[in-house]
PDB file of N, CA and C in Angstrom:
ATOM      1  N   MET N 411       0.406  37.474   3.379  1.00 72.00           N
ATOM      2  CA  MET N 411       0.329  37.029   1.930  1.00 72.00           C
ATOM      3  C   MET N 411      -0.777  37.685   1.265  1.00 72.00           C
ATOM      4  N   SER N 412      -0.558  38.358   0.146  1.00 93.00           N
ATOM      5  CA  SER N 412      -1.561  39.181  -0.484  1.00 93.00           C
ATOM      6  C   SER N 412      -2.640  38.172  -1.297  1.00 93.00           C
ATOM      7  N   LYS N 413      -3.716  38.696  -1.554  1.00 93.00           N
ATOM      8  CA  LYS N 413      -4.640  37.979  -2.395  1.00 93.00           C
ATOM      9  C   LYS N 413      -4.154  37.471  -3.698  1.00 93.00           C
ATOM     10  N   LEU N 414      -3.493  38.323  -4.367  1.00 94.00           N
ATOM     11  CA  LEU N 414      -2.860  38.004  -5.608  1.00 94.00           C
ATOM     12  C   LEU N 414      -1.800  36.726  -5.560  1.00 94.00           C
ATOM     13  N   SER N 415      -1.115  36.683  -4.538  1.00 94.00           N
ATOM     14  CA  SER N 415      -0.013  35.613  -4.374  1.00 94.00           C
ATOM     15  C   SER N 415      -0.740  34.419  -3.950  1.00 94.00           C
ATOM     16  N   ARG N 416      -1.818  34.396  -3.149  1.00 95.00           N
ATOM     17  CA  ARG N 416      -2.770  33.379  -2.751  1.00 95.00           C
ATOM     18  C   ARG N 416      -3.374  32.709  -3.954  1.00 95.00           C
ATOM     19  N   LEU N 417      -3.939  33.552  -4.972  1.00 95.00           N
ATOM     20  CA  LEU N 417      -4.611  33.068  -5.911  1.00 95.00           C
ATOM     21  C   LEU N 417      -3.578  32.550  -7.097  1.00 95.00           C
ATOM     22  N   ILE N 418      -2.514  33.064  -7.287  1.00 96.00           N
ATOM     23  CA  ILE N 418      -1.267  32.450  -7.934  1.00 96.00           C
ATOM     24  C   ILE N 418      -1.040  30.942  -7.521  1.00 96.00           C
ATOM     25  N   GLU N 419      -0.859  30.916  -6.169  1.00 96.00           N
ATOM     26  CA  GLU N 419      -0.444  29.603  -5.428  1.00 96.00           C
ATOM     27  C   GLU N 419      -1.789  28.698  -5.609  1.00 96.00           C
ATOM     28  N   GLN N 420      -2.914  29.057  -5.632  1.00 97.00           N
ATOM     29  CA  GLN N 420      -4.062  28.175  -5.876  1.00 97.00           C
ATOM     30  C   GLN N 420      -4.079  27.656  -7.417  1.00 97.00           C
ATOM     31  N   VAL N 421      -3.735  28.527  -8.175  1.00 97.00           N
ATOM     32  CA  VAL N 421      -3.613  28.129  -9.712  1.00 97.00           C
ATOM     33  C   VAL N 421      -2.571  27.173  -9.920  1.00 97.00           C
ATOM     34  N   GLU N 422      -1.486  27.492  -9.455  1.00 98.00           N
ATOM     35  CA  GLU N 422      -0.354  26.490  -9.469  1.00 98.00           C
ATOM     36  C   GLU N 422      -0.602  25.066  -8.879  1.00 98.00           C
ATOM     37  N   MET N 423      -1.510  24.918  -7.747  1.00 98.00           N
ATOM     38  CA  MET N 423      -1.791  23.755  -7.195  1.00 98.00           C
ATOM     39  C   MET N 423      -2.718  23.250  -8.160  1.00 98.00           C
ATOM     40  N   ALA N 424      -3.691  23.805  -8.700  1.00 98.00           N
ATOM     41  CA  ALA N 424      -4.908  23.176  -9.546  1.00 98.00           C
ATOM     42  C   ALA N 424      -3.912  22.822 -10.720  1.00 98.00           C
ATOM     43  N   GLN N 425      -3.017  23.338 -11.147  1.00 98.00           N
ATOM     44  CA  GLN N 425      -2.291  22.875 -12.461  1.00 98.00           C
ATOM     45  C   GLN N 425      -1.527  21.686 -12.006  1.00 98.00           C
ATOM     46  N   THR N 426      -0.902  21.678 -10.853  1.00 98.00           N
ATOM     47  CA  THR N 426      -0.240  20.471 -10.439  1.00 98.00           C
ATOM     48  C   THR N 426      -1.106  19.194 -10.320  1.00 98.00           C
ATOM     49  N   LEU N 427      -2.243  19.419  -9.761  1.00 98.00           N
ATOM     50  CA  LEU N 427      -3.375  18.291  -9.904  1.00 98.00           C
ATOM     51  C   LEU N 427      -3.837  17.848 -11.020  1.00 98.00           C
ATOM     52  N   LEU N 428      -4.054  18.815 -11.983  1.00 98.00           N
ATOM     53  CA  LEU N 428      -4.294  18.371 -13.220  1.00 98.00           C
ATOM     54  C   LEU N 428      -3.295  17.581 -13.978  1.00 98.00           C
ATOM     55  N   SER N 429      -2.024  17.907 -13.843  1.00 98.00           N
ATOM     56  CA  SER N 429      -0.990  17.330 -14.324  1.00 98.00           C
ATOM     57  C   SER N 429      -0.943  15.830 -13.831  1.00 98.00           C
ATOM     58  N   LEU N 430      -1.076  15.663 -12.366  1.00 98.00           N
ATOM     59  CA  LEU N 430      -1.126  14.449 -11.878  1.00 98.00           C
ATOM     60  C   LEU N 430      -2.156  13.593 -12.189  1.00 98.00           C
ATOM     61  N   GLN N 431      -3.471  13.937 -12.431  1.00 98.00           N
ATOM     62  CA  GLN N 431      -4.504  13.301 -12.870  1.00 98.00           C
ATOM     63  C   GLN N 431      -4.270  12.854 -14.399  1.00 98.00           C
ATOM     64  N   MET N 432      -3.664  13.680 -15.329  1.00 98.00           N
ATOM     65  CA  MET N 432      -3.380  13.272 -16.559  1.00 98.00           C
ATOM     66  C   MET N 432      -2.316  12.166 -16.649  1.00 98.00           C
ATOM     67  N   GLU N 433      -1.317  12.326 -15.800  1.00 98.00           N
ATOM     68  CA  GLU N 433      -0.380  11.089 -15.624  1.00 98.00           C
ATOM     69  C   GLU N 433      -0.967   9.815 -15.057  1.00 98.00           C
ATOM     70  N   ARG N 434      -1.655   9.896 -14.337  1.00 98.00           N
ATOM     71  CA  ARG N 434      -2.407   8.649 -13.827  1.00 98.00           C
ATOM     72  C   ARG N 434      -3.282   7.924 -14.713  1.00 98.00           C
ATOM     73  N   GLU N 435      -4.005   8.764 -15.549  1.00 98.00           N
ATOM     74  CA  GLU N 435      -4.722   8.394 -16.674  1.00 98.00           C
ATOM     75  C   GLU N 435      -3.932   7.643 -17.709  1.00 98.00           C
ATOM     76  N   GLN N 436      -2.878   8.210 -18.032  1.00 97.00           N
ATOM     77  CA  GLN N 436      -1.943   7.662 -19.080  1.00 97.00           C
ATOM     78  C   GLN N 436      -1.387   6.279 -18.538  1.00 97.00           C
ATOM     79  N   LEU N 437      -1.195   6.295 -17.212  1.00 96.00           N
ATOM     80  CA  LEU N 437      -0.575   4.951 -16.597  1.00 96.00           C
ATOM     81  C   LEU N 437      -1.745   4.084 -16.632  1.00 96.00           C
ATOM     82  N   ARG N 438      -2.913   4.406 -16.257  1.00 96.00           N
ATOM     83  CA  ARG N 438      -3.974   3.429 -16.561  1.00 96.00           C
ATOM     84  C   ARG N 438      -4.257   2.959 -17.606  1.00 96.00           C
ATOM     85  N   MET N 439      -4.197   3.780 -18.866  1.00 97.00           N
ATOM     86  CA  MET N 439      -4.221   3.201 -20.186  1.00 97.00           C
ATOM     87  C   MET N 439      -3.283   2.420 -20.574  1.00 97.00           C
ATOM     88  N   LYS N 440      -2.019   2.704 -20.144  1.00 95.00           N
ATOM     89  CA  LYS N 440      -0.789   1.658 -20.398  1.00 95.00           C
ATOM     90  C   LYS N 440      -1.012   0.414 -19.920  1.00 95.00           C
ATOM     91  N   VAL N 441      -1.403   0.400 -18.624  1.00 95.00           N
ATOM     92  CA  VAL N 441      -1.713  -0.885 -17.887  1.00 95.00           C
ATOM     93  C   VAL N 441      -2.810  -1.708 -18.415  1.00 95.00           C
ATOM     94  N   GLU N 442      -3.986  -0.981 -18.962  1.00 95.00           N
ATOM     95  CA  GLU N 442      -5.028  -1.649 -19.624  1.00 95.00           C
ATOM     96  C   GLU N 442      -4.630  -2.159 -20.901  1.00 95.00           C
ATOM     97  N   HIS N 443      -3.485  -1.499 -21.651  1.00 95.00           N
ATOM     98  CA  HIS N 443      -3.128  -1.990 -22.985  1.00 95.00           C
ATOM     99  C   HIS N 443      -2.189  -3.187 -22.844  1.00 95.00           C
ATOM    100  N   LEU N 444      -1.453  -3.269 -21.806  1.00 94.00           N
ATOM    101  CA  LEU N 444      -0.577  -4.257 -21.594  1.00 94.00           C
ATOM    102  C   LEU N 444      -1.344  -5.583 -21.010  1.00 94.00           C
ATOM    103  N   THR N 445      -2.460  -5.357 -20.274  1.00 94.00           N
ATOM    104  CA  THR N 445      -3.192  -6.366 -19.814  1.00 94.00           C
ATOM    105  C   THR N 445      -3.863  -6.959 -21.075  1.00 94.00           C
ATOM    106  N   ASN N 446      -4.320  -6.216 -22.078  1.00 92.00           N
ATOM    107  CA  ASN N 446      -4.988  -6.851 -23.237  1.00 92.00           C
ATOM    108  C   ASN N 446      -3.945  -7.606 -23.918  1.00 92.00           C
ATOM    109  N   LEU N 447      -2.669  -7.117 -24.151  1.00 93.00           N
ATOM    110  CA  LEU N 447      -1.600  -7.901 -24.763  1.00 93.00           C
ATOM    111  C   LEU N 447      -1.291  -9.054 -24.112  1.00 93.00           C
ATOM    112  N   LEU N 448      -1.150  -9.157 -22.767  1.00 92.00           N
ATOM    113  CA  LEU N 448      -0.990 -10.406 -22.014  1.00 92.00           C
ATOM    114  C   LEU N 448      -2.136 -11.326 -22.311  1.00 92.00           C
ATOM    115  N   SER N 449      -3.428 -10.894 -22.222  1.00 91.00           N
ATOM    116  CA  SER N 449      -4.484 -11.742 -22.494  1.00 91.00           C
ATOM    117  C   SER N 449      -4.515 -12.410 -23.853  1.00 91.00           C
ATOM    118  N   VAL N 450      -4.105 -11.741 -24.884  1.00 90.00           N
ATOM    119  CA  VAL N 450      -3.807 -12.274 -26.412  1.00 90.00           C
ATOM    120  C   VAL N 450      -2.760 -13.308 -26.342  1.00 90.00           C
ATOM    121  N   TYR N 451      -1.568 -12.869 -25.695  1.00 89.00           N
ATOM    122  CA  TYR N 451      -0.596 -13.838 -25.621  1.00 89.00           C
ATOM    123  C   TYR N 451      -0.872 -15.184 -24.819  1.00 89.00           C
ATOM    124  N   GLN N 452      -1.727 -15.050 -24.026  1.00 88.00           N
ATOM    125  CA  GLN N 452      -2.006 -16.295 -23.174  1.00 88.00           C
ATOM    126  C   GLN N 452      -2.915 -17.171 -23.951  1.00 88.00           C
ATOM    127  N   LYS N 453      -3.878 -16.405 -24.886  1.00 86.00           N
ATOM    128  CA  LYS N 453      -4.802 -17.322 -25.732  1.00 86.00           C
ATOM    129  C   LYS N 453      -4.023 -17.807 -26.743  1.00 86.00           C
ATOM    130  N   VAL N 454      -3.052 -17.282 -27.185  1.00 84.00           N
ATOM    131  CA  VAL N 454      -2.326 -17.841 -28.419  1.00 84.00           C
ATOM    132  C   VAL N 454      -1.385 -19.098 -27.719  1.00 84.00           C
ATOM    133  N   SER N 455      -0.974 -18.735 -26.605  1.00 83.00           N
ATOM    134  CA  SER N 455      -0.046 -19.859 -26.012  1.00 83.00           C
ATOM    135  C   SER N 455      -1.060 -21.041 -25.771  1.00 83.00           C
ATOM    136  N   LEU N 456      -2.069 -20.890 -25.284  1.00 82.00           N
ATOM    137  CA  LEU N 456      -3.098 -22.078 -24.936  1.00 82.00           C
ATOM    138  C   LEU N 456      -3.625 -22.635 -26.107  1.00 82.00           C
ATOM    139  N   ALA N 457      -3.853 -21.800 -27.296  1.00 79.00           N
ATOM    140  CA  ALA N 457      -4.075 -22.503 -28.675  1.00 79.00           C
ATOM    141  C   ALA N 457      -2.754 -23.441 -29.061  1.00 79.00           C
ATOM    142  N   GLU N 458      -1.522 -22.888 -28.756  1.00 78.00           N
ATOM    143  CA  GLU N 458      -0.375 -23.609 -29.151  1.00 78.00           C
ATOM    144  C   GLU N 458      -0.383 -24.777 -28.467  1.00 78.00           C
ATOM    145  N   THR N 459      -0.661 -24.891 -27.116  1.00 80.00           N
ATOM    146  CA  THR N 459      -0.520 -26.049 -26.407  1.00 80.00           C
ATOM    147  C   THR N 459      -1.504 -27.092 -26.680  1.00 80.00           C
ATOM    148  N   LYS N 460      -2.767 -26.760 -27.179  1.00 77.00           N
ATOM    149  CA  LYS N 460      -3.854 -27.543 -27.814  1.00 77.00           C
ATOM    150  C   LYS N 460      -3.457 -27.963 -29.219  1.00 77.00           C
ATOM    151  N   SER N 461      -2.381 -27.449 -29.711  1.00 73.00           N
ATOM    152  CA  SER N 461      -1.983 -27.889 -30.909  1.00 73.00           C
ATOM    153  C   SER N 461      -2.941 -27.291 -32.206  1.00 73.00           C
ATOM    154  N   GLN N 462      -3.688 -26.266 -31.881  1.00 63.00           N
ATOM    155  CA  GLN N 462      -4.705 -25.601 -32.826  1.00 63.00           C
ATOM    156  C   GLN N 462      -3.877 -24.877 -33.817  1.00 63.00           C
ATOM    157  N   VAL N 463      -2.812 -23.998 -33.407  1.00 60.00           N
ATOM    158  CA  VAL N 463      -1.926 -23.334 -34.047  1.00 60.00           C
ATOM    159  C   VAL N 463      -0.485 -23.597 -33.588  1.00 60.00           C
ATOM    160  N   LYS N 464       0.311 -23.186 -34.639  1.00 59.00           N
ATOM    161  CA  LYS N 464       1.718 -23.344 -34.199  1.00 59.00           C
ATOM    162  C   LYS N 464       2.171 -21.843 -33.724  1.00 59.00           C
ATOM    163  N   ASN N 465       1.766 -20.951 -34.388  1.00 57.00           N
ATOM    164  CA  ASN N 465       1.883 -19.450 -33.990  1.00 57.00           C
ATOM    165  C   ASN N 465       0.811 -18.699 -34.804  1.00 57.00           C
ATOM    166  N   ALA N 466       0.766 -17.284 -34.596  1.00 51.00           N
ATOM    167  CA  ALA N 466      -0.319 -16.599 -35.215  1.00 51.00           C
ATOM    168  C   ALA N 466      -0.061 -16.589 -36.713  1.00 51.00           C
ATOM    169  N   CYS N 467       0.995 -16.488 -37.113  1.00 58.00           N
ATOM    170  CA  CYS N 467       1.018 -16.285 -38.588  1.00 58.00           C
ATOM    171  C   CYS N 467       0.998 -17.697 -39.231  1.00 58.00           C
ATOM    172  N   SER N 468       1.555 -18.721 -38.663  1.00 51.00           N
ATOM    173  CA  SER N 468       1.269 -20.140 -39.369  1.00 51.00           C
ATOM    174  C   SER N 468      -0.113 -20.540 -39.487  1.00 51.00           C
ATOM    175  N   HIS N 469      -0.935 -20.097 -38.373  1.00 49.00           N
ATOM    176  CA  HIS N 469      -2.355 -20.262 -38.504  1.00 49.00           C
ATOM    177  C   HIS N 469      -3.085 -19.508 -39.594  1.00 49.00           C
ATOM    178  N   ILE N 470      -2.740 -18.257 -39.886  1.00 49.00           N
ATOM    179  CA  ILE N 470      -3.367 -17.647 -41.104  1.00 49.00           C
ATOM    180  C   ILE N 470      -2.908 -18.247 -42.334  1.00 49.00           C
ATOM    181  N   SER N 471      -1.473 -18.476 -42.635  1.00 49.00           N
ATOM    182  CA  SER N 471      -1.113 -19.099 -43.874  1.00 49.00           C
ATOM    183  C   SER N 471      -1.778 -20.495 -43.999  1.00 49.00           C
ATOM    184  N   SER N 472      -1.888 -21.276 -42.967  1.00 52.00           N
ATOM    185  CA  SER N 472      -2.536 -22.579 -43.062  1.00 52.00           C
ATOM    186  C   SER N 472      -4.069 -22.574 -43.478  1.00 52.00           C
ATOM    187  N   THR N 473      -4.716 -21.703 -43.013  1.00 53.00           N
ATOM    188  CA  THR N 473      -6.077 -21.121 -43.251  1.00 53.00           C
ATOM    189  C   THR N 473      -6.151 -20.884 -44.767  1.00 53.00           C
ATOM    190  N   ASN N 474      -5.271 -19.962 -45.064  1.00 53.00           N
ATOM    191  CA  ASN N 474      -5.436 -19.549 -46.672  1.00 53.00           C
ATOM    192  C   ASN N 474      -5.101 -20.681 -47.504  1.00 53.00           C
ATOM    193  N   ASP N 475      -4.037 -21.719 -47.152  1.00 54.00           N
ATOM    194  CA  ASP N 475      -3.835 -22.918 -47.949  1.00 54.00           C
ATOM    195  C   ASP N 475      -4.894 -23.762 -48.178  1.00 54.00           C
ATOM    196  N   GLU N 476      -5.601 -23.953 -46.946  1.00 56.00           N
ATOM    197  CA  GLU N 476      -6.866 -24.814 -47.035  1.00 56.00           C
ATOM    198  C   GLU N 476      -8.009 -24.111 -47.949  1.00 56.00           C
ATOM    199  N   ASN N 477      -8.049 -22.891 -47.926  1.00 53.00           N
ATOM    200  CA  ASN N 477      -8.906 -22.222 -48.890  1.00 53.00           C
ATOM    201  C   ASN N 477      -8.565 -22.384 -50.311  1.00 53.00           C
ATOM    202  N   LEU N 478      -7.182 -22.235 -50.638  1.00 53.00           N
ATOM    203  CA  LEU N 478      -6.734 -22.587 -51.815  1.00 53.00           C
ATOM    204  C   LEU N 478      -7.046 -23.904 -52.385  1.00 53.00           C
ATOM    205  N   ILE N 479      -6.906 -24.921 -51.565  1.00 55.00           N
ATOM    206  CA  ILE N 479      -7.200 -26.151 -51.868  1.00 55.00           C
ATOM    207  C   ILE N 479      -8.559 -26.579 -52.113  1.00 55.00           C
ATOM    208  N   HIS N 480      -9.519 -25.741 -51.321  1.00 54.00           N
ATOM    209  CA  HIS N 480     -10.835 -25.967 -51.751  1.00 54.00           C
ATOM    210  C   HIS N 480     -11.143 -25.287 -52.989  1.00 54.00           C
ATOM    211  N   LEU N 481     -10.687 -24.266 -53.449  1.00 50.00           N
ATOM    212  CA  LEU N 481     -10.904 -23.448 -54.500  1.00 50.00           C
ATOM    213  C   LEU N 481     -10.325 -24.394 -55.738  1.00 50.00           C
ATOM    214  N   ARG N 482      -9.232 -25.028 -55.698  1.00 50.00           N
ATOM    215  CA  ARG N 482      -8.794 -25.822 -56.697  1.00 50.00           C
ATOM    216  C   ARG N 482      -9.535 -27.118 -56.835  1.00 50.00           C
ATOM    217  N   THR N 483      -9.986 -27.678 -55.639  1.00 53.00           N
ATOM    218  CA  THR N 483     -10.905 -28.790 -56.018  1.00 53.00           C
ATOM    219  C   THR N 483     -12.426 -28.598 -56.727  1.00 53.00           C
ATOM    220  N   ASN N 484     -12.942 -27.419 -56.307  1.00 54.00           N
ATOM    221  CA  ASN N 484     -14.082 -26.984 -56.770  1.00 54.00           C
ATOM    222  C   ASN N 484     -13.893 -26.668 -58.256  1.00 54.00           C
ATOM    223  N   ILE N 485     -12.906 -26.055 -58.709  1.00 53.00           N
ATOM    224  CA  ILE N 485     -12.611 -25.772 -60.066  1.00 53.00           C
ATOM    225  C   ILE N 485     -12.435 -27.046 -60.888  1.00 53.00           C
ATOM    226  N   LEU N 486     -11.655 -27.907 -60.430  1.00 51.00           N
ATOM    227  CA  LEU N 486     -11.472 -29.125 -61.222  1.00 51.00           C
ATOM    228  C   LEU N 486     -12.523 -29.940 -61.143  1.00 51.00           C
TER     229      LEU N 486
END
């Protein structure tokens, strides 16, 4: 095997290793993202079981309604 062919083989191996490292990092980031989503889902579910919120949207709208009621009371 000539030096040139060994060098080409080493470069191809390095390229393969870099590609695998990039794929592994992308998978790690996806797992981290999904873990964060699961954590948020569990927190919302816990809040729902404690009757703190019905769901994320209704909690926001009910907070806005409370603020409007306070504004109306203060104006009157």
